[in-house]
PDB file of N, CA and C in Angstrom:
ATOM      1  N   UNK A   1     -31.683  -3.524  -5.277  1.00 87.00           N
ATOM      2  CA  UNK A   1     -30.634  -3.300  -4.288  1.00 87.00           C
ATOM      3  C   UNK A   1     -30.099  -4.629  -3.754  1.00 87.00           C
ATOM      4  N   UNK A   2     -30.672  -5.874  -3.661  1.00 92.00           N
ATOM      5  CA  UNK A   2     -30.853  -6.896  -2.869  1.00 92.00           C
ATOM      6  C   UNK A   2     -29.727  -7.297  -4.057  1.00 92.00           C
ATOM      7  N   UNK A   3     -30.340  -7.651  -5.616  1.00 94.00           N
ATOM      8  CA  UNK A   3     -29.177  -8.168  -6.235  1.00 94.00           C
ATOM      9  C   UNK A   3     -27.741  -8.065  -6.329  1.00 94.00           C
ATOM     10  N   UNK A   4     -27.717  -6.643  -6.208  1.00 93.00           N
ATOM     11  CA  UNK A   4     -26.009  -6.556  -6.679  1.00 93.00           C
ATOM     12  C   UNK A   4     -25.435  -6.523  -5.101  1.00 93.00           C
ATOM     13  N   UNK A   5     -25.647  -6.646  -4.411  1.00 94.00           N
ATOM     14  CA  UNK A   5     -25.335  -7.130  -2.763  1.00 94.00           C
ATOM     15  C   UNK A   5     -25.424  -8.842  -2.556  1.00 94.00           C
ATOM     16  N   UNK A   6     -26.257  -9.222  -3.047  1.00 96.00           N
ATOM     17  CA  UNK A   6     -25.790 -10.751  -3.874  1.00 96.00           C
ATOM     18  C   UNK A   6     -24.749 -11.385  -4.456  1.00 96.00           C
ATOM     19  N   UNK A   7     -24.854 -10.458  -5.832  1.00 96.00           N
ATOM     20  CA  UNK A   7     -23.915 -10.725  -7.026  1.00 96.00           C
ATOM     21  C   UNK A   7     -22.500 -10.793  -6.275  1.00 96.00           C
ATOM     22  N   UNK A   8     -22.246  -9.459  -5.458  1.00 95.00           N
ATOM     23  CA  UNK A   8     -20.991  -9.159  -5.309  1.00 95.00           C
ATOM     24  C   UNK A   8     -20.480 -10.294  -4.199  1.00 95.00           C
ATOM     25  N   UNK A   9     -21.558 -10.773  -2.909  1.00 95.00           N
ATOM     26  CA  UNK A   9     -21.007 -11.502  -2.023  1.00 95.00           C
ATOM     27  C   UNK A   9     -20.827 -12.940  -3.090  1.00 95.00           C
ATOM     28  N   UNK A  10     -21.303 -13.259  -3.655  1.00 96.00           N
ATOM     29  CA  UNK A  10     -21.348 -14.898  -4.667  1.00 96.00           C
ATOM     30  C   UNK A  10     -19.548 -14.507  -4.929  1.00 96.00           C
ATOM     31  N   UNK A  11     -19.317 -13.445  -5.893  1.00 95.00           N
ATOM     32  CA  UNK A  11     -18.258 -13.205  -6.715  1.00 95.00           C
ATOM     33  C   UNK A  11     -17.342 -13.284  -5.519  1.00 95.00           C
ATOM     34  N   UNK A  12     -17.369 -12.718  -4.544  1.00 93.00           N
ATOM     35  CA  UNK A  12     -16.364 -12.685  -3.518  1.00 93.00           C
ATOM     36  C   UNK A  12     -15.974 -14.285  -2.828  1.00 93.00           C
ATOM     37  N   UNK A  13     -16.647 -14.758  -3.025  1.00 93.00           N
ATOM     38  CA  UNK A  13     -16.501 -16.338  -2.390  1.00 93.00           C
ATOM     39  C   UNK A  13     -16.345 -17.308  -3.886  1.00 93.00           C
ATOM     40  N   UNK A  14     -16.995 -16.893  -4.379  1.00 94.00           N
ATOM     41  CA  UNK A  14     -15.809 -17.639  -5.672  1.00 94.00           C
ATOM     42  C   UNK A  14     -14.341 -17.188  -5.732  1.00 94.00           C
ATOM     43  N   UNK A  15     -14.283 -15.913  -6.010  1.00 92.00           N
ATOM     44  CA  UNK A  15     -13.011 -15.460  -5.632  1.00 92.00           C
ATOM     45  C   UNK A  15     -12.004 -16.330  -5.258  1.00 92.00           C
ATOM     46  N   UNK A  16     -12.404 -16.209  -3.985  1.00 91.00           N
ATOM     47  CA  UNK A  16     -11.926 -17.123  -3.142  1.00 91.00           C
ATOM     48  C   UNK A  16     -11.833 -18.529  -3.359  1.00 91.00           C
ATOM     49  N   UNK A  17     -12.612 -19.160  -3.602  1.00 92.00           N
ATOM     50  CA  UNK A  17     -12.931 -20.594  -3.765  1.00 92.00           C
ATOM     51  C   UNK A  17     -11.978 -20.794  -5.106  1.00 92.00           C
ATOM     52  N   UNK A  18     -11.771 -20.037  -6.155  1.00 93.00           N
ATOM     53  CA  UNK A  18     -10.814 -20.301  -7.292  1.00 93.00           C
ATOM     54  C   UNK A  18      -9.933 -20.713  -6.768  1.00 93.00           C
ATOM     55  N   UNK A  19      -9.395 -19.212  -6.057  1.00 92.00           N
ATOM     56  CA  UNK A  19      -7.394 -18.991  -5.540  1.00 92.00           C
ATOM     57  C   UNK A  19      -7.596 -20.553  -4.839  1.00 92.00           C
ATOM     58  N   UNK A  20      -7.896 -20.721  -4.104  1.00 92.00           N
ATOM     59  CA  UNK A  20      -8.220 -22.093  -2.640  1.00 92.00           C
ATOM     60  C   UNK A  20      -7.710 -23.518  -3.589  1.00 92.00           C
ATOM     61  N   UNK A  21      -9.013 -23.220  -4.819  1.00 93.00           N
ATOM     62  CA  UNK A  21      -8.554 -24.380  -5.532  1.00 93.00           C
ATOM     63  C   UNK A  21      -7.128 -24.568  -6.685  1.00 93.00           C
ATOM     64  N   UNK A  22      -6.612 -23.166  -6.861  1.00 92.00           N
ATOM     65  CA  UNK A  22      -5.475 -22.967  -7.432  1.00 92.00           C
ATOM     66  C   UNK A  22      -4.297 -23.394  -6.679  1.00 92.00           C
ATOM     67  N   UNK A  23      -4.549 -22.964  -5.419  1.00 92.00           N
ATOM     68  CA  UNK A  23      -3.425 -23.493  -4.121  1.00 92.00           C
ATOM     69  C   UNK A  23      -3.429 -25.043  -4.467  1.00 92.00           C
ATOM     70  N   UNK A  24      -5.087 -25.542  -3.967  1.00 93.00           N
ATOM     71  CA  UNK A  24      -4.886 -27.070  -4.001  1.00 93.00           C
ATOM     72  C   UNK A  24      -3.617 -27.612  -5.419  1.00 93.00           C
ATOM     73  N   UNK A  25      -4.170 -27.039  -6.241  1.00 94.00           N
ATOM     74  CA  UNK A  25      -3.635 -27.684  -7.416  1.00 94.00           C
ATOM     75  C   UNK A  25      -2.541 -27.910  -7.109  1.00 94.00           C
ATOM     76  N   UNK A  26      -1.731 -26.746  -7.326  1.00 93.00           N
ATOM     77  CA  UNK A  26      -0.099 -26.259  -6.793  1.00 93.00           C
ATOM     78  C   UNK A  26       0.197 -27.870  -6.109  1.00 93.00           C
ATOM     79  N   UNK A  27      -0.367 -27.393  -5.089  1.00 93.00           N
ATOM     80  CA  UNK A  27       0.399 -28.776  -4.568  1.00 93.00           C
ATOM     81  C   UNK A  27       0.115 -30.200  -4.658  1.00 93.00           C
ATOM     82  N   UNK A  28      -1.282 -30.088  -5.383  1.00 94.00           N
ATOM     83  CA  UNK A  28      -1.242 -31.570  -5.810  1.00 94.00           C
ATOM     84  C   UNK A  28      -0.242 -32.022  -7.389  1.00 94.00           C
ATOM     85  N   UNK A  29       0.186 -31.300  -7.650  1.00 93.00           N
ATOM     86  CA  UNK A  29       1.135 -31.193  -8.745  1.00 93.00           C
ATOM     87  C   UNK A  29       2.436 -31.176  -8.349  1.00 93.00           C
ATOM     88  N   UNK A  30       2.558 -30.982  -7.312  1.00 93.00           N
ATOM     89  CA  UNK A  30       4.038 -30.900  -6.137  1.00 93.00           C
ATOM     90  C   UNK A  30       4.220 -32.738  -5.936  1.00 93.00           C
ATOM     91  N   UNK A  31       2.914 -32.964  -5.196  1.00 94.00           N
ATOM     92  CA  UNK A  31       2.717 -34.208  -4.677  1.00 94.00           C
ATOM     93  C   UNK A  31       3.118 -35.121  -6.006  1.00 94.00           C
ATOM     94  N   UNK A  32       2.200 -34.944  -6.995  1.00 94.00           N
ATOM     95  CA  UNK A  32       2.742 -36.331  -8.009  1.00 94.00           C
ATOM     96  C   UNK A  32       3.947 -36.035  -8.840  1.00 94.00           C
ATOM     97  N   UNK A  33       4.789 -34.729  -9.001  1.00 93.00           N
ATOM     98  CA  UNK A  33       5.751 -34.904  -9.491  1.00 93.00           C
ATOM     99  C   UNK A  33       6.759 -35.462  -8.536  1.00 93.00           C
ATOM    100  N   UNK A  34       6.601 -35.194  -7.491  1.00 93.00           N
ATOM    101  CA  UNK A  34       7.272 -36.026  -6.726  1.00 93.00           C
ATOM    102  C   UNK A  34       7.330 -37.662  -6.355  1.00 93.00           C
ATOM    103  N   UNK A  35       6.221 -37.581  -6.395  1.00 92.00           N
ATOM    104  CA  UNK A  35       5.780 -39.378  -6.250  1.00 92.00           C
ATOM    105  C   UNK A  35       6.379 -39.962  -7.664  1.00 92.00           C
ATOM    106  N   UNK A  36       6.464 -39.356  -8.904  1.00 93.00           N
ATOM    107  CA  UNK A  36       6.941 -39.647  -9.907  1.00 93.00           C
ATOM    108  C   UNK A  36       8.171 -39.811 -10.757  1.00 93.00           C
ATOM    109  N   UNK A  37       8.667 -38.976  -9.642  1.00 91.00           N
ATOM    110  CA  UNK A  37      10.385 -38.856 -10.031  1.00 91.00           C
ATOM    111  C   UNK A  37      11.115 -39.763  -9.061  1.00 91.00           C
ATOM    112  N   UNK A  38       9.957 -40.000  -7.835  1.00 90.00           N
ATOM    113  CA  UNK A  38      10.548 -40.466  -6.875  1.00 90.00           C
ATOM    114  C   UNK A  38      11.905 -39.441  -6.204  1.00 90.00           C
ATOM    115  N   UNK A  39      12.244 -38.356  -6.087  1.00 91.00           N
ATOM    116  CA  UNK A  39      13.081 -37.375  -5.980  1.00 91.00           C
ATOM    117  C   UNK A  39      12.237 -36.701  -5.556  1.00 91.00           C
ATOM    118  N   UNK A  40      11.699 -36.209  -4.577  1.00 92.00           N
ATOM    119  CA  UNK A  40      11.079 -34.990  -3.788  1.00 92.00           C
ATOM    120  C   UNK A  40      12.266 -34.078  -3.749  1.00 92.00           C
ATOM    121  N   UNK A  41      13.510 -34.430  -3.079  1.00 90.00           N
ATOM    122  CA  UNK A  41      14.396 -33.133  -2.915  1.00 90.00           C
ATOM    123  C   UNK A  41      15.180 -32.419  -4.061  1.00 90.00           C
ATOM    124  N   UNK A  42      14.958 -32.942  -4.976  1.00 90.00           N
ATOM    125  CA  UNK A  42      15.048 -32.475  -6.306  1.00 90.00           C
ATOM    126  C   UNK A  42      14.268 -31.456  -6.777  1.00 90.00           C
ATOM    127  N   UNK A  43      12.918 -31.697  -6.736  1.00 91.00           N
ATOM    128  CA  UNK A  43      11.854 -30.853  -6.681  1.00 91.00           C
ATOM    129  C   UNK A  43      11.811 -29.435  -5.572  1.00 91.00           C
ATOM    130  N   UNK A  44      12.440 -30.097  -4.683  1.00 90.00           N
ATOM    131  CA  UNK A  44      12.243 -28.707  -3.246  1.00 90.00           C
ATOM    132  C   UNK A  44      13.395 -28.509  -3.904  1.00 90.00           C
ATOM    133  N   UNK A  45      14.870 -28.515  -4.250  1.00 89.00           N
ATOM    134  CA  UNK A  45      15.920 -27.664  -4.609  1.00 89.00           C
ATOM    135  C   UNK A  45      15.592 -26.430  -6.046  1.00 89.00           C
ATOM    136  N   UNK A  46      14.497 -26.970  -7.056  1.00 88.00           N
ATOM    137  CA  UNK A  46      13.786 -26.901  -7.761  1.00 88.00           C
ATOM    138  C   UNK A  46      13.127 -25.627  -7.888  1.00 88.00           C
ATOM    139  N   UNK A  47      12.659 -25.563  -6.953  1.00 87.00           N
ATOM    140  CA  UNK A  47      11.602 -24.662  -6.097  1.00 87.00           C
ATOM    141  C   UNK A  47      12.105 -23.806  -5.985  1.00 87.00           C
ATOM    142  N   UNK A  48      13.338 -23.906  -5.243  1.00 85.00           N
ATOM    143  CA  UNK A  48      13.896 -22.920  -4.344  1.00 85.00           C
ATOM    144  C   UNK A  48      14.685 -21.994  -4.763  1.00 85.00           C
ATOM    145  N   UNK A  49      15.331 -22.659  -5.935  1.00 83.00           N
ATOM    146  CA  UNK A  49      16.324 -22.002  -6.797  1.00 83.00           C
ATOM    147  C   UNK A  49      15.446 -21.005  -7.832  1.00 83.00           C
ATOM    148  N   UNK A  50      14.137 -21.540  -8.392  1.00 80.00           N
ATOM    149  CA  UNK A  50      13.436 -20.807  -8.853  1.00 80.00           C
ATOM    150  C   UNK A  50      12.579 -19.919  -8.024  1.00 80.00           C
ATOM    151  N   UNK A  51      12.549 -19.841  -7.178  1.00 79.00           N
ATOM    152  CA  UNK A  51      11.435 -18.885  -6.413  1.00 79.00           C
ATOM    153  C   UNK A  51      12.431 -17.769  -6.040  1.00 79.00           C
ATOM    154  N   UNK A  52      13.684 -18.092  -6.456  1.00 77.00           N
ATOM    155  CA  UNK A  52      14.581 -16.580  -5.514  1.00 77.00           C
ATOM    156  C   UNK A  52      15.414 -16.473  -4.364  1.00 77.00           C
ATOM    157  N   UNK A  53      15.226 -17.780  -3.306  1.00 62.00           N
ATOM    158  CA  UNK A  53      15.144 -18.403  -1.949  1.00 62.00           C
ATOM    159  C   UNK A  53      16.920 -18.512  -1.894  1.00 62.00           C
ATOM    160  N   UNK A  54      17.514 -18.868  -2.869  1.00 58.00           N
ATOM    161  CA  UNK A  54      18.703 -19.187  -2.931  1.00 58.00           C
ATOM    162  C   UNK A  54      19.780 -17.741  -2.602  1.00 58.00           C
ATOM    163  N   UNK A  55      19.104 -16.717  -3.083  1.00 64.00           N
ATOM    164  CA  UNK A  55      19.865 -15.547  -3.082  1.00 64.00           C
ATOM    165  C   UNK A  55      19.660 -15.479  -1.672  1.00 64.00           C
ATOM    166  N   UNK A  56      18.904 -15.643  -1.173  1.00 65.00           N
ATOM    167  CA  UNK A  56      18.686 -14.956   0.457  1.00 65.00           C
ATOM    168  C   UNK A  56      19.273 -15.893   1.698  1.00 65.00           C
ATOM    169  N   UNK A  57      20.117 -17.154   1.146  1.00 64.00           N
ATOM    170  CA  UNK A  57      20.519 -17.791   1.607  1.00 64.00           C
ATOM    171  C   UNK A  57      22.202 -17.350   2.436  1.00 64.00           C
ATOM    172  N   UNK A  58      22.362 -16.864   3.460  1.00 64.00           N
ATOM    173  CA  UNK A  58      23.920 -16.263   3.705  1.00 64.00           C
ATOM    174  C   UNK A  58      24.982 -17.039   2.967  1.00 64.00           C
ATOM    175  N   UNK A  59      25.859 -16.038   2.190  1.00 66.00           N
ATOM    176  CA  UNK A  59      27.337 -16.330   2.610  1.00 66.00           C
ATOM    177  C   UNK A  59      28.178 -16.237   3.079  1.00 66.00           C
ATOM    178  N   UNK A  60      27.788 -15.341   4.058  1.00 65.00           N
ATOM    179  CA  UNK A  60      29.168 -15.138   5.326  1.00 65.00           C
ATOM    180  C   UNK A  60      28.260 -15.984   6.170  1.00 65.00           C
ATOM    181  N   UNK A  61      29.739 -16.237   7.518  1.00 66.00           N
ATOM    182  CA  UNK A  61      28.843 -16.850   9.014  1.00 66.00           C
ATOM    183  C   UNK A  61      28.519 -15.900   9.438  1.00 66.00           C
ATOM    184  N   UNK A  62      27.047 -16.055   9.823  1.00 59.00           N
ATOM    185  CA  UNK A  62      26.089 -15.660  10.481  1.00 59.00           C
ATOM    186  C   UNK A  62      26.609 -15.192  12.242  1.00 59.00           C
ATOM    187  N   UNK A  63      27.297 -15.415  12.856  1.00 62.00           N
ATOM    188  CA  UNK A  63      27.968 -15.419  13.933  1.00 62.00           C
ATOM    189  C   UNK A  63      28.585 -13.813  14.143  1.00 62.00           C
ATOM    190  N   UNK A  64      29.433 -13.499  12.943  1.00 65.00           N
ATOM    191  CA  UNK A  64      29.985 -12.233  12.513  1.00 65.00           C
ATOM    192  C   UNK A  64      28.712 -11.249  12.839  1.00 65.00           C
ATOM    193  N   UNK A  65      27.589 -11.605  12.640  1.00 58.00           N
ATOM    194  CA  UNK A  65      26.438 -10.375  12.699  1.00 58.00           C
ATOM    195  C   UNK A  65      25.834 -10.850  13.891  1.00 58.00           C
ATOM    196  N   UNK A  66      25.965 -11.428  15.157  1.00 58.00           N
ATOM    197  CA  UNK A  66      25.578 -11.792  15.980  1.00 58.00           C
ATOM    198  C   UNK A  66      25.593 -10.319  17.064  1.00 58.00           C
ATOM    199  N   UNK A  67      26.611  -9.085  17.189  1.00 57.00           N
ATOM    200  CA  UNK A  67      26.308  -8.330  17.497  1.00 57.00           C
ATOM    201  C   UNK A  67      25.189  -7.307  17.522  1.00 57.00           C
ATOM    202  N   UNK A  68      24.596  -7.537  16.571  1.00 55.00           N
ATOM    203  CA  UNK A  68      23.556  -6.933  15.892  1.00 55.00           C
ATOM    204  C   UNK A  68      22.172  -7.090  15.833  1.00 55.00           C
ATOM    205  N   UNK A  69      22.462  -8.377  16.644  1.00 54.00           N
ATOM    206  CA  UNK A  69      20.842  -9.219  16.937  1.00 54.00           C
ATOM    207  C   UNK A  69      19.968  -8.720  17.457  1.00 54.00           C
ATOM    208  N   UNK A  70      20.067  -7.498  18.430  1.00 51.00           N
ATOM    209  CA  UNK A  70      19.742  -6.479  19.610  1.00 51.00           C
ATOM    210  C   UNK A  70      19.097  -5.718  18.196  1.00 51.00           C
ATOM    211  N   UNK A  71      19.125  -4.799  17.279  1.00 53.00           N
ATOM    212  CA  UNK A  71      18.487  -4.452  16.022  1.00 53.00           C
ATOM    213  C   UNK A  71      17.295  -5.099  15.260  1.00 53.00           C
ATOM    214  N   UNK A  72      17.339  -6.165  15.161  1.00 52.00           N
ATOM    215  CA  UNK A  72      16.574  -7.024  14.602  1.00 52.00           C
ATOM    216  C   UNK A  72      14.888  -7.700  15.128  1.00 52.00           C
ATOM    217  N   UNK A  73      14.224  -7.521  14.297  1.00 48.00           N
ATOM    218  CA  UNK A  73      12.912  -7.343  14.773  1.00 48.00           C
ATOM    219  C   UNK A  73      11.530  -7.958  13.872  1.00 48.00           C
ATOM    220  N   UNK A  74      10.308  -8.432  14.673  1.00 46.00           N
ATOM    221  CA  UNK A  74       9.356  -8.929  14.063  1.00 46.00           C
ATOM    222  C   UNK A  74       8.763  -7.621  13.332  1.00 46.00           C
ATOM    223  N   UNK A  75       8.445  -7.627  12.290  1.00 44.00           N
ATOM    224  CA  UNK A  75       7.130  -6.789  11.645  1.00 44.00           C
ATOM    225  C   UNK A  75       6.147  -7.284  12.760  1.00 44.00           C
ATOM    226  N   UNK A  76       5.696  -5.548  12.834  1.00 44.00           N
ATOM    227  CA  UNK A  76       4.306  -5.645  13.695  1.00 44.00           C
ATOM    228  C   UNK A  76       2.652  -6.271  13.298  1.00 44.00           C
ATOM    229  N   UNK A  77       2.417  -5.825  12.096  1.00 46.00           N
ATOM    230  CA  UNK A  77       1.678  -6.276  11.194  1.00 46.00           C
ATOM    231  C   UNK A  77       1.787  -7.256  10.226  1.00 46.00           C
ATOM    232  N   UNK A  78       1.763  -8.659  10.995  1.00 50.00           N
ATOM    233  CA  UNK A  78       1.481 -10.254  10.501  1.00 50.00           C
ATOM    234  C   UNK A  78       0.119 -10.351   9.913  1.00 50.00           C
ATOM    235  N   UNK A  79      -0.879  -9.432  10.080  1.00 52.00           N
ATOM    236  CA  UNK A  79      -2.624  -9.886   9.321  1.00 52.00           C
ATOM    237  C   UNK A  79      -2.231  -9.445   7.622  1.00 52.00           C
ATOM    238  N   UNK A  80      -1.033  -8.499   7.166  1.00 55.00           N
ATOM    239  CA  UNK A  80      -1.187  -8.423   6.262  1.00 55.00           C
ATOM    240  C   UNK A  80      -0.487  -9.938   5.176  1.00 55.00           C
ATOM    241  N   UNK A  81       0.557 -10.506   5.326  1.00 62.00           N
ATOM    242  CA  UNK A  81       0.533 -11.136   5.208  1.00 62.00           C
ATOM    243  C   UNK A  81      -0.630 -12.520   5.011  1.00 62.00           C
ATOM    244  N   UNK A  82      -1.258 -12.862   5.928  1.00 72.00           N
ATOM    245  CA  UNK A  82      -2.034 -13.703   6.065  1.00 72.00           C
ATOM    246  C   UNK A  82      -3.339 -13.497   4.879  1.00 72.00           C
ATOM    247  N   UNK A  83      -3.686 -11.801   4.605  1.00 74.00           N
ATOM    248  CA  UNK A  83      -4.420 -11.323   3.779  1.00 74.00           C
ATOM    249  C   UNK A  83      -3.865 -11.666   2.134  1.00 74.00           C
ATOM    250  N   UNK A  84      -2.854 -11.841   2.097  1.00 75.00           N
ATOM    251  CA  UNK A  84      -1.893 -12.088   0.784  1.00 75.00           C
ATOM    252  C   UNK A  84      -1.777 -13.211   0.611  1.00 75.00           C
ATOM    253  N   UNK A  85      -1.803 -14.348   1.553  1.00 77.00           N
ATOM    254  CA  UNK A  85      -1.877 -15.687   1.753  1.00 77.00           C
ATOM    255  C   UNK A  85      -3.125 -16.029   0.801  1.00 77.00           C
ATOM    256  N   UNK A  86      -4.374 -15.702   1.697  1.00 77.00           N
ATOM    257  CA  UNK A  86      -5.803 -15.831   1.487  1.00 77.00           C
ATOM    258  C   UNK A  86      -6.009 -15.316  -0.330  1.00 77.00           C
ATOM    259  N   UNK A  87      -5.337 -14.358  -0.694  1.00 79.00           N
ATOM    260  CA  UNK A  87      -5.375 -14.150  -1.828  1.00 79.00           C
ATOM    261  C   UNK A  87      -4.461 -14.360  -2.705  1.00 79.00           C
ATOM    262  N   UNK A  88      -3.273 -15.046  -2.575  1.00 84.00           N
ATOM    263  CA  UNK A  88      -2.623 -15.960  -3.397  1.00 84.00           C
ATOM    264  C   UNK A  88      -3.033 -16.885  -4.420  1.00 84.00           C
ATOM    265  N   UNK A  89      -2.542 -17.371  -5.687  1.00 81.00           N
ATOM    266  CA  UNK A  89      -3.109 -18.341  -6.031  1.00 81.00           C
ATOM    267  C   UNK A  89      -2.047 -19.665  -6.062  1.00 81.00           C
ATOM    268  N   UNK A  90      -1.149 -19.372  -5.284  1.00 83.00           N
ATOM    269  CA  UNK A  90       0.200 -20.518  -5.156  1.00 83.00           C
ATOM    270  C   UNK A  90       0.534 -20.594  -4.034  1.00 83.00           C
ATOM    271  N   UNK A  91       0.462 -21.871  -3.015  1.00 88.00           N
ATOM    272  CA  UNK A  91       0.365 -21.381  -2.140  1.00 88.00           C
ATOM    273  C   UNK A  91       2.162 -20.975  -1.414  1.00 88.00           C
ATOM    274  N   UNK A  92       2.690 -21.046  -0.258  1.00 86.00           N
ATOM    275  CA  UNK A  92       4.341 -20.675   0.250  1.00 86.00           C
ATOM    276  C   UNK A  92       4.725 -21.689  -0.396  1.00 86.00           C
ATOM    277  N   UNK A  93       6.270 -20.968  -0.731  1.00 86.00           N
ATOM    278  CA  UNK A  93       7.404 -21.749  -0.484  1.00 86.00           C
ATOM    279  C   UNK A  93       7.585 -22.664   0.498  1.00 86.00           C
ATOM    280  N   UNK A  94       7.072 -22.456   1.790  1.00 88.00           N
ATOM    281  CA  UNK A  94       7.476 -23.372   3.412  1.00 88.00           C
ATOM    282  C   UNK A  94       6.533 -24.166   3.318  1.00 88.00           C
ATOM    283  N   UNK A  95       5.085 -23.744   2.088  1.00 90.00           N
ATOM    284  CA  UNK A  95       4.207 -25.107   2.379  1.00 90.00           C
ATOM    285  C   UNK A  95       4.470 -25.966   1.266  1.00 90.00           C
ATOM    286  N   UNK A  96       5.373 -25.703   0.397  1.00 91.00           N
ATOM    287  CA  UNK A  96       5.481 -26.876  -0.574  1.00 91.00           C
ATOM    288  C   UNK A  96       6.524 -27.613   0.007  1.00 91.00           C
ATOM    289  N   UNK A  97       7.485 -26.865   0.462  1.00 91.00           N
ATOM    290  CA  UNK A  97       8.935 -27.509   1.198  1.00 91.00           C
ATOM    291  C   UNK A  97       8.742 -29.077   2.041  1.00 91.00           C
ATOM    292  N   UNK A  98       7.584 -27.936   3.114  1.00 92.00           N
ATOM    293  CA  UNK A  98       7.198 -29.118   4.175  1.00 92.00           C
ATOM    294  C   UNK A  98       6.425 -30.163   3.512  1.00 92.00           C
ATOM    295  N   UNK A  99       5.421 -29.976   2.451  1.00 93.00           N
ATOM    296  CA  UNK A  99       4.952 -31.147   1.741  1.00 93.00           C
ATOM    297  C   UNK A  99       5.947 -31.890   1.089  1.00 93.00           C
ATOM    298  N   UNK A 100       7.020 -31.509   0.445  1.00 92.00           N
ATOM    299  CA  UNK A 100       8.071 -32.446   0.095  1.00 92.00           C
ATOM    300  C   UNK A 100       8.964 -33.336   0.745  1.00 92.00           C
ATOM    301  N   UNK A 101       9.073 -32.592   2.078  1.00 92.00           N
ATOM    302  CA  UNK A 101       9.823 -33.082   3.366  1.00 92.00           C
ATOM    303  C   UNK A 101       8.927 -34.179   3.592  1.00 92.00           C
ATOM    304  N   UNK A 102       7.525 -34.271   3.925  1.00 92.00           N
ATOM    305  CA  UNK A 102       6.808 -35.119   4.564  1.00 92.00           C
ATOM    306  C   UNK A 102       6.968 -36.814   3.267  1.00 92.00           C
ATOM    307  N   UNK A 103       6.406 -36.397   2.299  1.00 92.00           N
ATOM    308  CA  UNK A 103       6.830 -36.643   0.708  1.00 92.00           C
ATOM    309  C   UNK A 103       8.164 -37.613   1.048  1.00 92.00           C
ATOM    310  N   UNK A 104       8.913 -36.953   0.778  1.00 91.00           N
ATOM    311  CA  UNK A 104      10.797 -37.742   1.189  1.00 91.00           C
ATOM    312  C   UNK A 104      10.798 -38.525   2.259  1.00 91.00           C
ATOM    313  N   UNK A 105      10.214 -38.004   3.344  1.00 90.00           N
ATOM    314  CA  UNK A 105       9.950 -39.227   4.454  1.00 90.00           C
ATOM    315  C   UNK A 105       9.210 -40.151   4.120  1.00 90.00           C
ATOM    316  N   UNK A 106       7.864 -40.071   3.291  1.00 90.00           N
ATOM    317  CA  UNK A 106       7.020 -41.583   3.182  1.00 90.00           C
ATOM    318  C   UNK A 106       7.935 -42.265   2.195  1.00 90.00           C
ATOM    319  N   UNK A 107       8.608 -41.639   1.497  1.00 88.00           N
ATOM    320  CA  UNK A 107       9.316 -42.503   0.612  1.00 88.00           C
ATOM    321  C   UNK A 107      10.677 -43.371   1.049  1.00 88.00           C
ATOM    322  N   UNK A 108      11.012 -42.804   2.079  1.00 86.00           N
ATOM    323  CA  UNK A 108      12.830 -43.635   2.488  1.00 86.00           C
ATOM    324  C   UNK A 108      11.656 -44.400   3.866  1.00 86.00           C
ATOM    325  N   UNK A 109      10.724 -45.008   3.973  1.00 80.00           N
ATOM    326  CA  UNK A 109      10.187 -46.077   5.001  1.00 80.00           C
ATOM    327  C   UNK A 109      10.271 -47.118   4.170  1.00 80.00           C
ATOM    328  N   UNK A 110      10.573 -48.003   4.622  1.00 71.00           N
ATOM    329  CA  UNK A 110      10.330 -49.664   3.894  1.00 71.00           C
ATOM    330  C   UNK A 110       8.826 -50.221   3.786  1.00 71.00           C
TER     331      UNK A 110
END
């Protein structure tokens, strides 16, 4: 009984420990293609255009739907998300972005 109550907690934290290190990768592969092209925002346009991000981008002004703001609303349930996070093996779009952003800044300092 003791083993497979073992087995399963080990497997569950590897699990984990894979995706974790799959994330790392992701972005350490973010990091040196960037350091390498010297073009970080190349890479985040890159990204963005491939991840889908571009479609969801408005083309009307936003102003026009400003009546409507009174409608508009948080999802109540943010843990699920965070659960999808944890089990991802890539990590956001907003965390590669901001690593590229940070990225583009060490690079335009003298």
């Amino acid at each position: 009984m003791l083993i497979p109550l073992i087995s399963a907690v080990v497997y569950a934290v590897s699990f984990l420990l894979t995706r974790l290190l799959s994330r790392y990768r992701e972005l350490s592969a973010d990091r040196t293609a960037a350091l390498l092209t010297g073009r970080p925002s190349s890479l985040a346009s890159a990204l963005t255009k491939v991840s889908g991000q571009m479609a969801r981008i408005p083309t009307q002004d936003l102003r026009k739907a400003e009546p409507y703001n009174a409608f508009y609303f948080v999802p109540a349930f943010a843990a699920t998300e965070s659960l999808a996070r944890l089990l991802s093996s890539h990590p956001t779009l907003e965390q590669r972005l901001d690593q590229l952003g940070r990225i583009a800044a060490d690079l335009s300092r003298p």
